[in-house]
Amino acid sequence: MSETPDKSFVSHAKIIGVITFVSRILGLVREMIVARYFGPSSVLSAFKYAFVLPNLFRKLLGEGALSAAFIPLYTKSVKESDGTSHAAFASAAVSLQLTILVVLTIVVELILLATLYLGDLRYETALAIKLAVVMMPYVVFVCAAALLGGILQVHRRFIASTATAILLNALMIVAIIFVARRYDLSSDLGQREAVWWLAVSVLVSGAAQVALLAPSLIQCGFRFHLTAHMWTPAVKKMLLMSVPVALGLGVLQLGVVLDKQISLMMSPQRATETAGHFLGMTYRLPMEIGALARLDWAQYLYQFPLGVFGIAIATAIFPQLSGDALDIDRAQFRTILARGIKASLFIGLPASVGMMLVALPAVRLLFERGQFTFHDSILTARSTAIYSSVIWAFSVQQILNRAYYALHDMRTPLMWASINLVINLVVEIPLLWWMGESAMAVGTLVSFLIQTTAMTILLCRQLGLPLSELLPESGKMLLASLAMISPCAAMRWLVPWPDNHFGYALALLSIMTVGGVVYFATCFALRLPMQSLIPARFRKRNVTAAAAVDVAAEP
């Protein structure tokens, strides 16, 4: 294997951030086109609901449980390898994953087909299941791509594995433009015919993602061979570690599925429909048509800065944490963890405040055209602002989960994911008949705020990392973020912006500029050591193909 590049996790995070930013921009373009041609229709809600199933298994068996268990073990194997054992472990892990995925896909497809045949389903629910049948094989490709991407991450090759999401967005954009030219998407019939092409584009993108990783895998010396000798001690340990991670992610994804199901059940399919029926009970529908699609767009907007910065930092830091967790005193682990948390807050806190303030002009600029109306903008912006208030918590949570996984503590994230699910449902369901679809965002806000705070305190105690090392600089970041509110609010509400897309763009750009200037100026005035939050160099253990040696280098 080639020698690991001497770069800090922040340098890698910048690379990941740039590529992720490009992917998110393409994703944003994709959602803008979808909103224009489909609007928050019941057909689009069915597609988004159907896509939850392959996404569920992607997070569980791809970038989630197996990757979280695989990366620390593969990192250790590379350090201790004689040049072949880590390659054998990787091949066995990928072979086992593919076997599980193929069997799982066949079983799920049979269950879906049986549900269609035996169930008495609403049309949109039946459409969602049919679309899920088409997209389910995507799981095999995308999960394999996630595990192969984990191999590249350990070898500090982040570009190809991060760029895979670009393919999904690009192919879906092509599909949407194609169907917009071929079908009348202003009609319900046209949308029902066109949505199948979107499902097919998802499936094709999965195969393309695996193909994209092949050259980088070859360059780092990895040669995959399908092997029947999969049940090795290392693979057994990986599976043992992945079970609690899978359960934790399963609970989290169960929450996502329940939220989607609630949105589908609590919103009408037709404008004249006002009541729903469940287990013989009749209830008033508290949401409006297209609630699921609008909530999905709101989540996309708040996840934009999270994906570009928060997940980029967490992805880059994970291999380093996995290596430093092997040290006896874990001093370097505590240093990297503290820096990761503060770097996440440094970006996450102003992003939370900023997104809350620009929610409406951002939604109107990006989505309000064609089938997406001003009323849809109001509802989407309201949910976006609520979700955005805890962008900082989502960012820190990414660091915390990976820190626990690096320490081989899979139970704590599982426990708190379960608590998160309960809190979310307890908060959001009673609020539905008062706040409508925005109640879903409130449940997410409260649950993640509690989870992130509790897991930070517990981890700091476990590692002997005093909170006093985090609070002073975090407090200054919070003050600098709050300082943005007045000038940004003045720009938002006092300036008479034109009521058109040019005015929305001008308002958005002006608010972002003022907010950025105020934030960094306040950080400077408070003498916040911004450079120390993302230091240029750390010491780490580097690895060559021949042996593990200690070197002074950036992680």
XYZ file of N, CA and C in Angstrom, residues 15-130:
348
model
N -11.138 19.182 1.552
C -11.340 18.479 0.287
C -12.742 17.879 0.237
N -13.103 17.203 1.315
C -14.437 16.596 1.385
C -15.509 17.675 1.281
N -15.258 18.800 1.978
C -16.229 19.890 1.970
C -16.454 20.457 0.586
N -15.374 20.628 -0.180
C -15.494 21.184 -1.531
C -16.293 20.247 -2.423
N -15.934 18.945 -2.381
C -16.649 17.977 -3.223
C -18.100 17.848 -2.780
N -18.300 17.804 -1.454
C -19.660 17.711 -0.940
C -20.458 18.949 -1.319
N -19.794 20.115 -1.329
C -20.463 21.350 -1.718
C -20.952 21.253 -3.168
N -20.098 20.722 -4.046
C -20.502 20.536 -5.439
C -21.691 19.582 -5.521
N -21.611 18.488 -4.751
C -22.713 17.523 -4.736
C -23.996 18.160 -4.219
N -23.852 18.960 -3.149
C -25.045 19.606 -2.580
C -25.635 20.624 -3.548
N -24.771 21.325 -4.284
C -25.274 22.269 -5.279
C -26.065 21.525 -6.348
N -25.512 20.403 -6.813
C -26.247 19.600 -7.788
C -27.556 19.072 -7.190
N -27.485 18.662 -5.921
C -28.692 18.209 -5.247
C -29.719 19.317 -5.129
N -29.230 20.524 -4.881
C -30.126 21.669 -4.787
C -30.776 21.958 -6.140
N -29.972 21.881 -7.203
C -30.517 22.053 -8.550
C -31.569 20.986 -8.833
N -31.261 19.744 -8.415
C -32.209 18.652 -8.595
C -33.535 18.954 -7.899
N -33.468 19.399 -6.647
C -34.689 19.672 -5.901
C -35.434 20.877 -6.457
N -34.697 21.872 -6.975
C -35.347 23.021 -7.606
C -36.147 22.588 -8.827
N -35.546 21.709 -9.628
C -36.238 21.230 -10.825
C -37.434 20.369 -10.440
N -37.255 19.512 -9.429
C -38.363 18.678 -8.959
C -39.514 19.546 -8.462
N -39.191 20.584 -7.673
C -40.229 21.467 -7.136
C -40.968 22.187 -8.246
N -40.218 22.589 -9.271
C -40.853 23.325 -10.371
C -41.835 22.452 -11.143
N -41.438 21.232 -11.471
C -42.256 20.405 -12.353
C -43.262 19.534 -11.606
N -42.904 19.072 -10.412
C -43.809 18.203 -9.664
C -44.572 18.955 -8.578
N -43.911 19.964 -7.946
C -44.527 20.626 -6.809
C -44.686 19.649 -5.650
N -45.279 20.093 -4.545
C -45.495 19.181 -3.402
C -46.715 18.298 -3.621
N -46.668 17.505 -4.688
C -47.827 16.686 -5.058
C -47.822 15.364 -4.307
N -48.947 14.662 -4.362
C -49.038 13.351 -3.720
C -48.156 12.332 -4.441
N -47.942 12.501 -5.749
C -47.065 11.590 -6.500
C -45.625 11.746 -6.032
N -45.182 12.993 -5.886
C -43.818 13.217 -5.410
C -43.661 12.730 -3.979
N -44.684 12.923 -3.156
C -44.626 12.409 -1.785
C -44.467 10.888 -1.783
N -45.146 10.203 -2.722
C -45.024 8.752 -2.834
C -43.602 8.352 -3.208
N -42.991 9.091 -4.134
C -41.607 8.800 -4.523
C -40.649 8.994 -3.355
N -40.800 10.098 -2.648
C -39.912 10.374 -1.519
C -40.102 9.348 -0.405
N -41.327 8.900 -0.220
C -41.583 7.868 0.780
C -40.948 6.547 0.343
N -41.050 6.228 -0.947
C -40.458 4.987 -1.463
C -38.938 4.991 -1.322
N -38.330 6.147 -1.488
C -36.868 6.253 -1.427
C -36.346 6.079 -0.001
N -37.251 6.166 0.967
C -36.847 5.960 2.365
C -36.307 4.547 2.568
N -36.891 3.555 1.899
C -36.502 2.152 2.121
C -35.054 1.881 1.694
N -34.650 2.165 0.447
C -33.228 1.957 0.112
C -32.306 2.835 0.938
N -32.748 4.031 1.289
C -31.928 4.892 2.138
C -31.751 4.295 3.528
N -32.793 3.638 4.013
C -32.728 2.993 5.325
C -31.616 1.950 5.355
N -31.597 1.076 4.371
C -30.578 0.029 4.345
C -29.202 0.583 3.987
N -29.173 1.665 3.212
C -27.883 2.313 2.925
C -27.234 2.798 4.210
N -28.031 3.408 5.065
C -27.482 3.935 6.319
C -27.156 2.821 7.306
N -27.923 1.735 7.255
C -27.684 0.630 8.175
C -26.488 -0.213 7.751
N -26.479 -0.637 6.488
C -25.502 -1.621 6.030
C -24.426 -1.027 5.134
N -24.523 0.233 4.830
C -23.523 0.861 3.986
C -22.646 1.796 4.770
N -23.004 3.056 4.772
C -22.187 4.060 5.446
C -22.410 4.062 6.952
N -23.316 3.209 7.435
C -23.642 3.206 8.853
C -22.928 2.136 9.637
N -23.647 1.073 9.981
C -23.151 0.096 10.945
C -21.875 -0.594 10.499
N -21.887 -1.212 9.314
C -20.708 -1.954 8.888
C -19.505 -1.038 8.696
N -19.718 0.148 8.125
C -18.600 1.072 7.946
C -18.057 1.553 9.281
N -18.961 1.839 10.231
C -18.524 2.309 11.545
C -17.701 1.244 12.264
N -18.040 -0.034 12.084
C -17.260 -1.113 12.695
C -16.048 -1.460 11.847
N -16.175 -1.346 10.527
C -15.100 -1.753 9.626
C -13.896 -0.819 9.695
N -14.125 0.495 9.696
C -13.016 1.444 9.603
C -12.045 1.327 10.778
N -12.515 1.279 12.052
C -11.535 1.112 13.142
C -10.750 -0.194 13.037
N -11.415 -1.295 12.667
C -10.723 -2.579 12.566
C -9.768 -2.605 11.376
N -10.186 -2.021 10.258
C -9.312 -1.984 9.091
C -8.112 -1.071 9.341
N -8.340 0.030 10.064
C -7.233 0.919 10.430
C -6.197 0.167 11.262
N -6.677 -0.585 12.243
C -5.772 -1.384 13.073
C -5.067 -2.439 12.242
N -5.800 -3.075 11.321
C -5.208 -4.108 10.482
C -4.116 -3.550 9.585
N -4.334 -2.342 9.061
C -3.317 -1.705 8.215
C -2.067 -1.399 9.027
N -2.248 -0.938 10.256
C -1.101 -0.622 11.108
C -0.276 -1.865 11.424
N -0.960 -2.973 11.648
C -0.272 -4.181 12.095
C -0.032 -5.165 10.962
N -0.386 -4.782 9.729
C -0.382 -5.724 8.618
C 1.023 -6.027 8.125
N 1.148 -7.238 7.579
C 2.393 -7.611 6.908
C 2.315 -7.338 5.412
N 1.249 -6.668 5.007
C 1.106 -6.332 3.598
C -0.008 -7.090 2.905
N -0.523 -8.146 3.534
C -1.577 -8.942 2.891
C -2.794 -9.148 3.778
N -2.605 -9.177 5.101
C -3.718 -9.517 5.988
C -4.835 -8.496 5.926
N -4.494 -7.207 5.829
C -5.559 -6.207 5.776
C -6.338 -6.296 4.463
N -5.666 -6.668 3.369
C -6.360 -6.843 2.094
C -7.302 -8.042 2.158
N -6.856 -9.117 2.821
C -7.709 -10.299 2.974
C -8.928 -9.982 3.827
N -8.721 -9.179 4.899
C -9.837 -8.772 5.752
C -10.847 -7.946 4.964
N -10.355 -7.001 4.158
C -11.242 -6.146 3.375
C -12.051 -6.968 2.372
N -11.392 -7.909 1.685
C -12.106 -8.742 0.709
C -13.169 -9.602 1.384
N -12.835 -10.155 2.549
C -13.805 -10.973 3.271
C -14.997 -10.130 3.717
N -14.721 -8.905 4.191
C -15.796 -8.027 4.656
C -16.721 -7.641 3.512
N -16.142 -7.279 2.363
C -16.961 -6.887 1.216
C -17.755 -8.094 0.697
N -17.130 -9.263 0.659
C -17.828 -10.471 0.192
C -19.024 -10.784 1.083
N -18.821 -10.691 2.387
C -19.928 -10.954 3.316
C -21.036 -9.920 3.152
N -20.634 -8.673 2.995
C -21.634 -7.613 2.827
C -22.483 -7.850 1.579
N -21.824 -8.198 0.465
C -22.558 -8.443 -0.774
C -23.525 -9.609 -0.624
N -23.090 -10.670 0.061
C -23.956 -11.826 0.285
C -25.198 -11.428 1.077
N -24.969 -10.678 2.154
C -26.091 -10.225 2.990
C -27.038 -9.340 2.191
N -26.479 -8.435 1.396
C -27.294 -7.471 0.661
C -28.148 -8.136 -0.413
N -27.566 -9.084 -1.134
C -28.330 -9.761 -2.181
C -29.495 -10.538 -1.575
N -29.220 -11.283 -0.504
C -30.288 -12.044 0.170
C -31.350 -11.090 0.712
N -30.910 -10.007 1.359
C -31.837 -9.034 1.935
C -32.714 -8.405 0.861
N -32.104 -8.055 -0.267
C -32.869 -7.426 -1.354
C -33.956 -8.359 -1.862
N -33.625 -9.628 -2.037
C -34.615 -10.596 -2.527
C -35.756 -10.736 -1.526
N -35.426 -10.834 -0.236
C -36.461 -10.997 0.798
C -37.375 -9.769 0.844
N -36.770 -8.573 0.832
C -37.573 -7.344 0.907
C -38.453 -7.199 -0.323
N -37.917 -7.533 -1.500
C -38.720 -7.460 -2.726
C -39.944 -8.372 -2.618
N -39.755 -9.587 -2.091
C -40.877 -10.517 -1.942
C -41.919 -9.983 -0.963
N -41.444 -9.367 0.122
C -42.371 -8.784 1.105
C -43.171 -7.642 0.486
N -42.496 -6.798 -0.284
C -43.173 -5.666 -0.925
C -44.223 -6.158 -1.921
N -43.864 -7.154 -2.719
C -44.811 -7.685 -3.702
C -46.008 -8.341 -3.010
N -45.750 -9.036 -1.902
C -46.853 -9.652 -1.147
C -47.765 -8.586 -0.562
N -47.170 -7.495 -0.090
C -47.969 -6.391 0.461
C -48.865 -5.783 -0.600
N -48.328 -5.637 -1.816
C -49.124 -5.105 -2.921
C -50.278 -6.037 -3.265
N -50.001 -7.318 -3.250
C -51.006 -8.302 -3.668
C -52.088 -8.497 -2.612
N -51.693 -8.487 -1.343
C -52.625 -8.820 -0.267
C -53.255 -7.603 0.397
N -52.572 -6.451 0.345
C -53.034 -5.299 1.099
C -54.092 -4.487 0.370
N -54.976 -3.851 1.133
C -55.969 -2.922 0.599
C -55.423 -1.516 0.845
N -54.671 -0.990 -0.136
C -53.861 0.204 0.069
C -54.431 1.414 -0.653
N -54.195 2.595 -0.065
C -54.467 3.841 -0.785
C -53.583 3.874 -2.032
N -54.038 4.595 -3.073
C -53.302 4.576 -4.339
C -51.869 5.078 -4.155
N -51.692 6.175 -3.408
C -50.359 6.730 -3.230
C -49.454 5.762 -2.465
N -50.017 5.048 -1.503
C -49.223 4.057 -0.767
C -48.815 2.915 -1.688
N -49.745 2.459 -2.524
C -49.422 1.395 -3.489
C -48.356 1.868 -4.477
N -48.462 3.106 -4.935
C -47.464 3.654 -5.847
C -46.098 3.705 -5.175
N -46.071 4.104 -3.918
C -44.808 4.167 -3.188
C -44.156 2.787 -3.092
N -44.940 1.761 -2.826
C -44.401 0.401 -2.714
C -43.876 -0.077 -4.065
N -44.602 0.204 -5.143
C -44.142 -0.193 -6.480
C -42.816 0.487 -6.827
